[in-house]
Amino acid sequence: MPDSIPSETRSLAAPRAHLFGVSVAMVTPFLPDGSVDLDRFADHAAAMMSRGADGLTLYGTTGEGASLGPSDRAAMLDAAKDAGVAPERMTVCIAACDLETAESQTRAAFAGGVRRLLLAPPFYFKGVDDESLFRWVSEYVSRIADGDPEIILYHIPQVTGVHFDAPLIRRIKDSFGDAIFGVKDSAGSWDHTAPLLPMDDLAIMIGDERLLARAAPLGGAGAISGMANLVPELLHQMIFEGRAMPEMDRLVDDVVRAPVTPLVKALVGAARAEKGWDQTRAPLAPADPALVAALAPRVKALSGR
């Protein structure tokens, strides 16, 4: 990611934001037949980069990544590159319970020139202890280490039911060194985030936008953010300047009360004044149109567009 903040201000505002910055957790638009709308996806990718995003994250939670197969993933990566997004500015989410599929997804990313990986834990079996999760990560790293990966551990227990907690993260980093680039902490709990921030050999990305301004001066390295689909410029300010934005916090409060992924995507459509962005892939249902209509003016006011 680019060194986007002047060196003289890093120690005061965001000492480590230059390590990652703002990566848009890309939404995935679909055509009426359920296939990925690659033209619209590419256009949105280019728009996000032109509006100041430091990078894009593909196939994550906001992008309905668990509903995307290998052909979808390959086509989307090609579409992003065709839109002018360099592979080194992309992160791809690896979401699989079996190691063979996790490796296959990773090899496809490597073939497309992407090395940075957002690694979700195996999520089908619950009640997994740290030792077993460490073993799974260890086997995964051994399979793909020849690709010189930069792995971001994805902590989102409200979705996966599996935890990457601080002691386990520390053990994984100590065991696998440079292969482990950082952590995306999307639990939305300051008690979980705070112990990670002093780990200065890891880039700590904040998944809950309400914690960004608080984390930035303490060592937060940036964000992989769904809300960046709507207001990437504001996310940049929150990360690189440690700027609190109460209206953004209030908007996020309202967004997370609903199923987040369909709502963010529908709000993208409202912001772009385009129909069709409300379409989701099963098993997700579309967002409530009344809620989209209520929140869209607030997004417009925040973006100034």
PDB file of C-alpha atoms in Angstrom:
ATOM      1  CA  MET A   1       0.000   0.000   0.000  1.00  0.00           C
ATOM      2  CA  PRO A   2       1.230   3.540  -0.644  1.00  0.00           C
ATOM      3  CA  ASP A   3       3.018   5.644   1.946  1.00  0.00           C
ATOM      4  CA  SER A   4       0.043   8.011   2.082  1.00  0.00           C
ATOM      5  CA  ILE A   5       0.654  10.087   5.198  1.00  0.00           C
ATOM      6  CA  PRO A   6       3.558  12.517   5.699  1.00  0.00           C
ATOM      7  CA  SER A   7       6.250  11.089   7.953  1.00  0.00           C
ATOM      8  CA  GLU A   8       6.187  14.083  10.285  1.00  0.00           C
ATOM      9  CA  THR A   9       2.530  13.459  11.194  1.00  0.00           C
ATOM     10  CA  ARG A  10       2.542   9.679  11.564  1.00  0.00           C
ATOM     11  CA  SER A  11       3.670   9.611  15.165  1.00  0.00           C
ATOM     12  CA  LEU A  12       0.840  11.946  16.170  1.00  0.00           C
ATOM     13  CA  ALA A  13      -2.103  10.833  14.082  1.00  0.00           C
ATOM     14  CA  ALA A  14      -1.599   7.362  12.666  1.00  0.00           C
ATOM     15  CA  PRO A  15       1.900   5.984  13.129  1.00  0.00           C
ATOM     16  CA  ARG A  16       1.274   2.769  11.197  1.00  0.00           C
ATOM     17  CA  ALA A  17      -1.545   3.585   8.760  1.00  0.00           C
ATOM     18  CA  HIS A  18       0.924   3.701   5.881  1.00  0.00           C
ATOM     19  CA  LEU A  19       1.276  -0.077   6.241  1.00  0.00           C
ATOM     20  CA  PHE A  20      -2.209  -0.715   4.870  1.00  0.00           C
ATOM     21  CA  GLY A  21      -4.590   2.242   4.694  1.00  0.00           C
ATOM     22  CA  VAL A  22      -8.140   1.840   3.401  1.00  0.00           C
ATOM     23  CA  SER A  23      -9.095  -1.321   1.541  1.00  0.00           C
ATOM     24  CA  VAL A  24     -12.666  -1.385   0.251  1.00  0.00           C
ATOM     25  CA  ALA A  25     -14.405  -4.663   1.142  1.00  0.00           C
ATOM     26  CA  MET A  26     -15.991  -4.821  -2.288  1.00  0.00           C
ATOM     27  CA  VAL A  27     -19.680  -5.585  -2.695  1.00  0.00           C
ATOM     28  CA  THR A  28     -20.588  -8.012  -5.485  1.00  0.00           C
ATOM     29  CA  PRO A  29     -23.312  -6.928  -7.937  1.00  0.00           C
ATOM     30  CA  PHE A  30     -25.375  -9.607  -9.685  1.00  0.00           C
ATOM     31  CA  LEU A  31     -27.294  -9.736 -12.935  1.00  0.00           C
ATOM     32  CA  PRO A  32     -30.957 -10.843 -12.946  1.00  0.00           C
ATOM     33  CA  ASP A  33     -29.871 -14.397 -13.843  1.00  0.00           C
ATOM     34  CA  GLY A  34     -27.736 -14.557 -10.687  1.00  0.00           C
ATOM     35  CA  SER A  35     -24.358 -14.276 -12.380  1.00  0.00           C
ATOM     36  CA  VAL A  36     -21.833 -11.661 -11.289  1.00  0.00           C
ATOM     37  CA  ASP A  37     -22.263  -8.329 -13.072  1.00  0.00           C
ATOM     38  CA  LEU A  38     -18.604  -7.981 -14.028  1.00  0.00           C
ATOM     39  CA  ASP A  39     -18.990  -4.657 -15.843  1.00  0.00           C
ATOM     40  CA  ARG A  40     -20.647  -3.039 -12.857  1.00  0.00           C
ATOM     41  CA  PHE A  41     -18.116  -4.633 -10.507  1.00  0.00           C
ATOM     42  CA  ALA A  42     -15.213  -3.271 -12.550  1.00  0.00           C
ATOM     43  CA  ASP A  43     -16.758   0.188 -12.707  1.00  0.00           C
ATOM     44  CA  HIS A  44     -17.243   0.258  -8.951  1.00  0.00           C
ATOM     45  CA  ALA A  45     -13.668  -0.939  -8.393  1.00  0.00           C
ATOM     46  CA  ALA A  46     -12.285   1.852 -10.556  1.00  0.00           C
ATOM     47  CA  ALA A  47     -14.512   4.403  -8.821  1.00  0.00           C
ATOM     48  CA  MET A  48     -13.299   3.365  -5.379  1.00  0.00           C
ATOM     49  CA  MET A  49      -9.664   3.718  -6.355  1.00  0.00           C
ATOM     50  CA  SER A  50     -10.324   7.102  -7.963  1.00  0.00           C
ATOM     51  CA  ARG A  51     -11.938   8.267  -4.726  1.00  0.00           C
ATOM     52  CA  GLY A  52      -8.847   7.584  -2.643  1.00  0.00           C
ATOM     53  CA  ALA A  53      -8.998   3.955  -1.581  1.00  0.00           C
ATOM     54  CA  ASP A  54      -5.579   2.399  -1.069  1.00  0.00           C
ATOM     55  CA  GLY A  55      -6.778  -1.017  -2.197  1.00  0.00           C
ATOM     56  CA  LEU A  56      -9.625  -3.460  -2.671  1.00  0.00           C
ATOM     57  CA  THR A  57     -10.574  -6.660  -0.870  1.00  0.00           C
ATOM     58  CA  LEU A  58     -12.401  -9.238  -2.957  1.00  0.00           C
ATOM     59  CA  TYR A  59     -14.727 -12.081  -1.886  1.00  0.00           C
ATOM     60  CA  GLY A  60     -15.021 -11.018   1.740  1.00  0.00           C
ATOM     61  CA  THR A  61     -18.103 -10.988   3.936  1.00  0.00           C
ATOM     62  CA  THR A  62     -19.458  -7.793   2.378  1.00  0.00           C
ATOM     63  CA  GLY A  63     -18.821  -9.307  -1.051  1.00  0.00           C
ATOM     64  CA  GLU A  64     -20.824 -12.493  -0.341  1.00  0.00           C
ATOM     65  CA  GLY A  65     -17.579 -14.387  -0.809  1.00  0.00           C
ATOM     66  CA  ALA A  66     -18.904 -17.615   0.678  1.00  0.00           C
ATOM     67  CA  SER A  67     -21.457 -17.684  -2.170  1.00  0.00           C
ATOM     68  CA  LEU A  68     -18.868 -17.260  -4.938  1.00  0.00           C
ATOM     69  CA  GLY A  69     -17.374 -20.239  -6.735  1.00  0.00           C
ATOM     70  CA  PRO A  70     -13.986 -20.581  -8.444  1.00  0.00           C
ATOM     71  CA  SER A  71     -15.161 -19.264 -11.814  1.00  0.00           C
ATOM     72  CA  ASP A  72     -16.772 -16.204 -10.173  1.00  0.00           C
ATOM     73  CA  ARG A  73     -13.627 -15.470  -8.231  1.00  0.00           C
ATOM     74  CA  ALA A  74     -11.367 -15.746 -11.279  1.00  0.00           C
ATOM     75  CA  ALA A  75     -13.609 -13.536 -13.396  1.00  0.00           C
ATOM     76  CA  MET A  76     -13.845 -10.872 -10.696  1.00  0.00           C
ATOM     77  CA  LEU A  77     -10.090 -10.757 -10.203  1.00  0.00           C
ATOM     78  CA  ASP A  78      -9.603 -10.338 -13.945  1.00  0.00           C
ATOM     79  CA  ALA A  79     -12.281  -7.630 -14.036  1.00  0.00           C
ATOM     80  CA  ALA A  80     -10.579  -5.669 -11.256  1.00  0.00           C
ATOM     81  CA  LYS A  81      -7.251  -5.864 -13.054  1.00  0.00           C
ATOM     82  CA  ASP A  82      -8.859  -4.842 -16.331  1.00  0.00           C
ATOM     83  CA  ALA A  83     -10.276  -1.825 -14.484  1.00  0.00           C
ATOM     84  CA  GLY A  84      -6.726  -0.750 -13.733  1.00  0.00           C
ATOM     85  CA  VAL A  85      -6.325  -2.046 -10.169  1.00  0.00           C
ATOM     86  CA  ALA A  86      -2.836  -3.445  -9.669  1.00  0.00           C
ATOM     87  CA  PRO A  87      -2.650  -6.899  -8.042  1.00  0.00           C
ATOM     88  CA  GLU A  88      -0.445  -5.550  -5.260  1.00  0.00           C
ATOM     89  CA  ARG A  89      -3.339  -3.308  -4.213  1.00  0.00           C
ATOM     90  CA  MET A  90      -5.690  -6.251  -3.861  1.00  0.00           C
ATOM     91  CA  THR A  91      -6.438  -8.590  -0.989  1.00  0.00           C
ATOM     92  CA  VAL A  92      -8.479 -11.739  -1.562  1.00  0.00           C
ATOM     93  CA  CYS A  93     -10.471 -13.545   1.081  1.00  0.00           C
ATOM     94  CA  ILE A  94      -9.814 -17.253   1.555  1.00  0.00           C
ATOM     95  CA  ALA A  95     -12.949 -18.845   2.988  1.00  0.00           C
ATOM     96  CA  ALA A  96     -12.968 -22.636   3.180  1.00  0.00           C
ATOM     97  CA  CYS A  97     -13.205 -25.312   5.802  1.00  0.00           C
ATOM     98  CA  ASP A  98     -11.071 -27.879   3.983  1.00  0.00           C
ATOM     99  CA  LEU A  99      -7.431 -27.257   3.235  1.00  0.00           C
ATOM    100  CA  GLU A 100      -7.662 -28.416  -0.378  1.00  0.00           C
ATOM    101  CA  THR A 101     -10.189 -25.699  -1.240  1.00  0.00           C
ATOM    102  CA  ALA A 102      -8.294 -23.103   0.793  1.00  0.00           C
ATOM    103  CA  GLU A 103      -5.144 -23.943  -1.149  1.00  0.00           C
ATOM    104  CA  SER A 104      -7.000 -23.864  -4.466  1.00  0.00           C
ATOM    105  CA  GLN A 105      -8.413 -20.408  -3.744  1.00  0.00           C
ATOM    106  CA  THR A 106      -4.933 -19.247  -2.761  1.00  0.00           C
ATOM    107  CA  ARG A 107      -3.249 -20.653  -5.873  1.00  0.00           C
ATOM    108  CA  ALA A 108      -5.800 -18.822  -8.009  1.00  0.00           C
ATOM    109  CA  ALA A 109      -4.896 -15.577  -6.242  1.00  0.00           C
ATOM    110  CA  PHE A 110      -1.189 -16.201  -6.770  1.00  0.00           C
ATOM    111  CA  ALA A 111      -1.803 -16.933 -10.454  1.00  0.00           C
ATOM    112  CA  GLY A 112      -3.513 -13.535 -10.708  1.00  0.00           C
ATOM    113  CA  GLY A 113      -0.565 -11.786  -9.085  1.00  0.00           C
ATOM    114  CA  VAL A 114      -2.155 -11.300  -5.634  1.00  0.00           C
ATOM    115  CA  ARG A 115      -0.143 -12.278  -2.566  1.00  0.00           C
ATOM    116  CA  ARG A 116      -2.145 -10.652   0.204  1.00  0.00           C
ATOM    117  CA  LEU A 117      -4.721 -13.042   1.663  1.00  0.00           C
ATOM    118  CA  LEU A 118      -7.501 -12.505   4.188  1.00  0.00           C
ATOM    119  CA  LEU A 119      -7.701 -15.919   5.838  1.00  0.00           C
ATOM    120  CA  ALA A 120     -10.979 -16.852   7.499  1.00  0.00           C
ATOM    121  CA  PRO A 121     -10.776 -19.730   9.971  1.00  0.00           C
ATOM    122  CA  PRO A 122     -12.484 -23.047   9.210  1.00  0.00           C
ATOM    123  CA  PHE A 123     -16.029 -22.181  10.225  1.00  0.00           C
ATOM    124  CA  TYR A 124     -18.199 -25.278  10.020  1.00  0.00           C
ATOM    125  CA  PHE A 125     -17.180 -26.957  13.277  1.00  0.00           C
ATOM    126  CA  LYS A 126     -17.771 -24.863  16.387  1.00  0.00           C
ATOM    127  CA  GLY A 127     -16.069 -25.109  19.774  1.00  0.00           C
ATOM    128  CA  VAL A 128     -12.643 -25.487  18.135  1.00  0.00           C
ATOM    129  CA  ASP A 129      -9.805 -24.963  20.612  1.00  0.00           C
ATOM    130  CA  ASP A 130      -6.700 -22.873  19.956  1.00  0.00           C
ATOM    131  CA  GLU A 131      -4.435 -25.869  19.503  1.00  0.00           C
ATOM    132  CA  SER A 132      -6.613 -27.330  16.751  1.00  0.00           C
ATOM    133  CA  LEU A 133      -6.980 -23.964  15.021  1.00  0.00           C
ATOM    134  CA  PHE A 134      -3.217 -23.479  15.183  1.00  0.00           C
ATOM    135  CA  ARG A 135      -2.750 -26.879  13.547  1.00  0.00           C
ATOM    136  CA  TRP A 136      -5.142 -25.935  10.722  1.00  0.00           C
ATOM    137  CA  VAL A 137      -3.328 -22.645  10.074  1.00  0.00           C
ATOM    138  CA  SER A 138       0.017 -24.441  10.233  1.00  0.00           C
ATOM    139  CA  GLU A 139      -1.046 -26.943   7.596  1.00  0.00           C
ATOM    140  CA  TYR A 140      -2.437 -24.167   5.416  1.00  0.00           C
ATOM    141  CA  VAL A 141       0.776 -22.129   5.592  1.00  0.00           C
ATOM    142  CA  SER A 142       2.899 -25.188   4.779  1.00  0.00           C
ATOM    143  CA  ARG A 143       0.829 -25.761   1.631  1.00  0.00           C
ATOM    144  CA  ILE A 144       1.108 -22.247   0.219  1.00  0.00           C
ATOM    145  CA  ALA A 145       4.369 -20.868   1.678  1.00  0.00           C
ATOM    146  CA  ASP A 146       6.165 -21.190  -1.671  1.00  0.00           C
ATOM    147  CA  GLY A 147       3.973 -18.348  -2.990  1.00  0.00           C
ATOM    148  CA  ASP A 148       5.493 -15.849  -0.520  1.00  0.00           C
ATOM    149  CA  PRO A 149       2.091 -14.949   0.971  1.00  0.00           C
ATOM    150  CA  GLU A 150       1.101 -12.032   3.167  1.00  0.00           C
ATOM    151  CA  ILE A 151      -1.642 -13.547   5.330  1.00  0.00           C
ATOM    152  CA  ILE A 152      -4.136 -11.461   7.292  1.00  0.00           C
ATOM    153  CA  LEU A 153      -5.920 -13.488   9.968  1.00  0.00           C
ATOM    154  CA  TYR A 154      -9.643 -12.750   9.813  1.00  0.00           C
ATOM    155  CA  HIS A 155     -11.316 -12.473  13.217  1.00  0.00           C
ATOM    156  CA  ILE A 156     -15.084 -12.238  12.700  1.00  0.00           C
ATOM    157  CA  PRO A 157     -16.564 -14.622  15.280  1.00  0.00           C
ATOM    158  CA  GLN A 158     -20.105 -13.297  14.879  1.00  0.00           C
ATOM    159  CA  VAL A 159     -20.036 -14.898  11.411  1.00  0.00           C
ATOM    160  CA  THR A 160     -17.631 -17.827  11.716  1.00  0.00           C
ATOM    161  CA  GLY A 161     -18.174 -18.797  15.352  1.00  0.00           C
ATOM    162  CA  VAL A 162     -14.384 -19.235  15.568  1.00  0.00           C
ATOM    163  CA  HIS A 163     -11.948 -16.918  17.354  1.00  0.00           C
ATOM    164  CA  PHE A 164      -8.481 -15.665  16.559  1.00  0.00           C
ATOM    165  CA  ASP A 165      -7.668 -14.308  20.021  1.00  0.00           C
ATOM    166  CA  ALA A 166      -4.510 -12.435  20.982  1.00  0.00           C
ATOM    167  CA  PRO A 167      -2.441 -15.338  22.440  1.00  0.00           C
ATOM    168  CA  LEU A 168      -3.156 -17.511  19.405  1.00  0.00           C
ATOM    169  CA  ILE A 169      -2.375 -14.655  17.024  1.00  0.00           C
ATOM    170  CA  ARG A 170       0.920 -14.105  18.815  1.00  0.00           C
ATOM    171  CA  ARG A 171       1.789 -17.792  18.535  1.00  0.00           C
ATOM    172  CA  ILE A 172       0.923 -17.908  14.831  1.00  0.00           C
ATOM    173  CA  LYS A 173       3.039 -14.834  14.086  1.00  0.00           C
ATOM    174  CA  ASP A 174       5.990 -16.150  16.077  1.00  0.00           C
ATOM    175  CA  SER A 175       5.771 -19.493  14.291  1.00  0.00           C
ATOM    176  CA  PHE A 176       5.398 -18.316  10.698  1.00  0.00           C
ATOM    177  CA  GLY A 177       7.099 -14.932  10.629  1.00  0.00           C
ATOM    178  CA  ASP A 178       6.735 -12.847   7.490  1.00  0.00           C
ATOM    179  CA  ALA A 179       4.031 -15.122   6.068  1.00  0.00           C
ATOM    180  CA  ILE A 180       1.672 -13.548   8.627  1.00  0.00           C
ATOM    181  CA  PHE A 181       1.199  -9.908   7.676  1.00  0.00           C
ATOM    182  CA  GLY A 182      -1.585  -8.874  10.014  1.00  0.00           C
ATOM    183  CA  VAL A 183      -5.035  -9.260  11.510  1.00  0.00           C
ATOM    184  CA  LYS A 184      -8.440  -7.986  10.476  1.00  0.00           C
ATOM    185  CA  ASP A 185     -10.380  -7.569  13.709  1.00  0.00           C
ATOM    186  CA  SER A 186     -14.078  -7.385  12.904  1.00  0.00           C
ATOM    187  CA  ALA A 187     -15.478  -8.444  16.266  1.00  0.00           C
ATOM    188  CA  GLY A 188     -16.400  -4.857  17.158  1.00  0.00           C
ATOM    189  CA  SER A 189     -15.028  -5.221  20.681  1.00  0.00           C
ATOM    190  CA  TRP A 190     -12.425  -2.784  21.961  1.00  0.00           C
ATOM    191  CA  ASP A 191     -11.447  -5.361  24.592  1.00  0.00           C
ATOM    192  CA  HIS A 192     -10.347  -7.643  21.763  1.00  0.00           C
ATOM    193  CA  THR A 193      -8.764  -4.913  19.637  1.00  0.00           C
ATOM    194  CA  ALA A 194      -6.714  -3.160  22.319  1.00  0.00           C
ATOM    195  CA  PRO A 195      -4.305  -6.047  23.080  1.00  0.00           C
ATOM    196  CA  LEU A 196      -3.514  -6.391  19.375  1.00  0.00           C
ATOM    197  CA  LEU A 197      -2.462  -2.786  18.744  1.00  0.00           C
ATOM    198  CA  PRO A 198       0.917  -3.004  20.554  1.00  0.00           C
ATOM    199  CA  MET A 199       1.930  -5.929  18.303  1.00  0.00           C
ATOM    200  CA  ASP A 200       4.124  -3.774  16.088  1.00  0.00           C
ATOM    201  CA  ASP A 201       5.276  -6.699  13.954  1.00  0.00           C
ATOM    202  CA  LEU A 202       1.696  -7.100  12.692  1.00  0.00           C
ATOM    203  CA  ALA A 203      -0.546  -4.768  10.714  1.00  0.00           C
ATOM    204  CA  ILE A 204      -3.779  -4.524  12.701  1.00  0.00           C
ATOM    205  CA  MET A 205      -6.765  -3.702  10.510  1.00  0.00           C
ATOM    206  CA  ILE A 206     -10.012  -2.595  12.105  1.00  0.00           C
ATOM    207  CA  GLY A 207     -13.205  -4.079  10.695  1.00  0.00           C
ATOM    208  CA  ASP A 208     -15.641  -2.023  12.777  1.00  0.00           C
ATOM    209  CA  GLU A 209     -15.549   1.573  11.569  1.00  0.00           C
ATOM    210  CA  ARG A 210     -16.674   2.856  14.973  1.00  0.00           C
ATOM    211  CA  LEU A 211     -13.272   1.897  16.428  1.00  0.00           C
ATOM    212  CA  LEU A 212     -11.082   3.374  13.693  1.00  0.00           C
ATOM    213  CA  ALA A 213     -10.408   6.827  15.085  1.00  0.00           C
ATOM    214  CA  ARG A 214      -9.615   5.364  18.498  1.00  0.00           C
ATOM    215  CA  ALA A 215      -7.279   2.719  17.097  1.00  0.00           C
ATOM    216  CA  ALA A 216      -5.343   4.842  14.600  1.00  0.00           C
ATOM    217  CA  PRO A 217      -3.166   6.793  17.080  1.00  0.00           C
ATOM    218  CA  LEU A 218      -2.448   3.597  19.014  1.00  0.00           C
ATOM    219  CA  GLY A 219      -1.042   1.659  16.073  1.00  0.00           C
ATOM    220  CA  GLY A 220      -3.966   0.624  13.915  1.00  0.00           C
ATOM    221  CA  ALA A 221      -2.684   0.054  10.380  1.00  0.00           C
ATOM    222  CA  GLY A 222      -5.917   0.677   8.527  1.00  0.00           C
ATOM    223  CA  ALA A 223      -9.190  -0.986   7.655  1.00  0.00           C
ATOM    224  CA  ILE A 224     -10.818  -3.493   5.371  1.00  0.00           C
ATOM    225  CA  SER A 225     -14.159  -1.764   5.373  1.00  0.00           C
ATOM    226  CA  GLY A 226     -17.598  -2.390   3.947  1.00  0.00           C
ATOM    227  CA  MET A 227     -18.606   1.204   4.583  1.00  0.00           C
ATOM    228  CA  ALA A 228     -15.716   2.278   2.364  1.00  0.00           C
ATOM    229  CA  ASN A 229     -17.940   1.239  -0.551  1.00  0.00           C
ATOM    230  CA  LEU A 230     -19.951   4.358   0.323  1.00  0.00           C
ATOM    231  CA  VAL A 231     -17.526   6.919   1.743  1.00  0.00           C
ATOM    232  CA  PRO A 232     -13.896   5.902   1.105  1.00  0.00           C
ATOM    233  CA  GLU A 233     -12.725   9.491   1.563  1.00  0.00           C
ATOM    234  CA  LEU A 234     -14.061   9.642   5.125  1.00  0.00           C
ATOM    235  CA  LEU A 235     -12.552   6.299   6.031  1.00  0.00           C
ATOM    236  CA  HIS A 236      -9.216   7.639   4.831  1.00  0.00           C
ATOM    237  CA  GLN A 237      -9.526  10.607   7.169  1.00  0.00           C
ATOM    238  CA  MET A 238     -10.522   8.429  10.102  1.00  0.00           C
ATOM    239  CA  ILE A 239      -7.520   6.161   9.579  1.00  0.00           C
ATOM    240  CA  PHE A 240      -4.780   8.557   8.570  1.00  0.00           C
ATOM    241  CA  GLU A 241      -5.828  11.483  10.743  1.00  0.00           C
ATOM    242  CA  GLY A 242      -7.449   9.638  13.646  1.00  0.00           C
ATOM    243  CA  ARG A 243     -10.473  11.869  13.062  1.00  0.00           C
ATOM    244  CA  ALA A 244     -13.609  10.945  15.014  1.00  0.00           C
ATOM    245  CA  MET A 245     -16.824  11.182  12.991  1.00  0.00           C
ATOM    246  CA  PRO A 246     -19.897  10.797  15.198  1.00  0.00           C
ATOM    247  CA  GLU A 247     -22.312  10.829  12.266  1.00  0.00           C
ATOM    248  CA  MET A 248     -20.445   7.902  10.699  1.00  0.00           C
ATOM    249  CA  ASP A 249     -20.653   6.063  14.008  1.00  0.00           C
ATOM    250  CA  ARG A 250     -24.402   6.638  14.152  1.00  0.00           C
ATOM    251  CA  LEU A 251     -24.822   5.422  10.585  1.00  0.00           C
ATOM    252  CA  VAL A 252     -22.868   2.244  11.347  1.00  0.00           C
ATOM    253  CA  ASP A 253     -25.011   1.729  14.458  1.00  0.00           C
ATOM    254  CA  ASP A 254     -28.081   1.678  12.236  1.00  0.00           C
ATOM    255  CA  VAL A 255     -26.520  -0.437   9.484  1.00  0.00           C
ATOM    256  CA  VAL A 256     -25.440  -3.235  11.825  1.00  0.00           C
ATOM    257  CA  ARG A 257     -28.962  -3.604  13.220  1.00  0.00           C
ATOM    258  CA  ALA A 258     -29.964  -5.114   9.858  1.00  0.00           C
ATOM    259  CA  PRO A 259     -28.282  -7.825   7.780  1.00  0.00           C
ATOM    260  CA  VAL A 260     -25.229  -5.788   6.843  1.00  0.00           C
ATOM    261  CA  THR A 261     -24.146  -7.205   3.494  1.00  0.00           C
ATOM    262  CA  PRO A 262     -27.426  -6.714   1.573  1.00  0.00           C
ATOM    263  CA  LEU A 263     -27.913  -3.288   3.111  1.00  0.00           C
ATOM    264  CA  VAL A 264     -24.475  -1.943   2.220  1.00  0.00           C
ATOM    265  CA  LYS A 265     -24.866  -3.197  -1.345  1.00  0.00           C
ATOM    266  CA  ALA A 266     -28.303  -1.610  -1.727  1.00  0.00           C
ATOM    267  CA  LEU A 267     -26.930   1.663  -0.364  1.00  0.00           C
ATOM    268  CA  VAL A 268     -24.204   1.541  -3.012  1.00  0.00           C
ATOM    269  CA  GLY A 269     -26.961   1.364  -5.605  1.00  0.00           C
ATOM    270  CA  ALA A 270     -28.761   4.297  -4.012  1.00  0.00           C
ATOM    271  CA  ALA A 271     -25.552   6.336  -3.911  1.00  0.00           C
ATOM    272  CA  ARG A 272     -24.886   5.564  -7.578  1.00  0.00           C
ATOM    273  CA  ALA A 273     -28.554   6.108  -8.524  1.00  0.00           C
ATOM    274  CA  GLU A 274     -28.553   2.700 -10.209  1.00  0.00           C
ATOM    275  CA  LYS A 275     -31.086  -0.079  -9.980  1.00  0.00           C
ATOM    276  CA  GLY A 276     -30.125  -3.704  -9.508  1.00  0.00           C
ATOM    277  CA  TRP A 277     -27.712  -3.403  -6.601  1.00  0.00           C
ATOM    278  CA  ASP A 278     -30.295  -4.833  -4.221  1.00  0.00           C
ATOM    279  CA  GLN A 279     -30.003  -8.304  -5.775  1.00  0.00           C
ATOM    280  CA  THR A 280     -28.314 -10.864  -3.539  1.00  0.00           C
ATOM    281  CA  ARG A 281     -27.338 -14.473  -4.005  1.00  0.00           C
ATOM    282  CA  ALA A 282     -29.131 -17.098  -1.929  1.00  0.00           C
ATOM    283  CA  PRO A 283     -29.222 -17.634   0.983  1.00  0.00           C
ATOM    284  CA  LEU A 284     -29.095 -13.874   1.631  1.00  0.00           C
ATOM    285  CA  ALA A 285     -32.306 -11.896   1.182  1.00  0.00           C
ATOM    286  CA  PRO A 286     -32.376  -8.366  -0.269  1.00  0.00           C
ATOM    287  CA  ALA A 287     -32.325  -5.393   2.079  1.00  0.00           C
ATOM    288  CA  ASP A 288     -35.548  -3.790   3.264  1.00  0.00           C
ATOM    289  CA  PRO A 289     -36.309  -1.049   0.673  1.00  0.00           C
ATOM    290  CA  ALA A 290     -37.779   1.214   3.370  1.00  0.00           C
ATOM    291  CA  LEU A 291     -34.563   1.038   5.380  1.00  0.00           C
ATOM    292  CA  VAL A 292     -32.474   1.741   2.282  1.00  0.00           C
ATOM    293  CA  ALA A 293     -34.630   4.784   1.528  1.00  0.00           C
ATOM    294  CA  ALA A 294     -34.253   6.022   5.107  1.00  0.00           C
ATOM    295  CA  LEU A 295     -30.477   5.666   5.226  1.00  0.00           C
ATOM    296  CA  ALA A 296     -29.568   6.753   1.697  1.00  0.00           C
ATOM    297  CA  PRO A 297     -29.888  10.524   2.395  1.00  0.00           C
ATOM    298  CA  ARG A 298     -27.517  10.161   5.342  1.00  0.00           C
ATOM    299  CA  VAL A 299     -24.957   8.423   3.129  1.00  0.00           C
ATOM    300  CA  LYS A 300     -25.300  11.208   0.575  1.00  0.00           C
ATOM    301  CA  ALA A 301     -24.824  13.855   3.269  1.00  0.00           C
ATOM    302  CA  LEU A 302     -21.698  12.138   4.569  1.00  0.00           C
ATOM    303  CA  SER A 303     -20.179  11.735   1.129  1.00  0.00           C
ATOM    304  CA  GLY A 304     -21.067  15.209  -0.037  1.00  0.00           C
ATOM    305  CA  ARG A 305     -22.129  13.749  -3.377  1.00  0.00           C
TER     306      ARG A 305
END
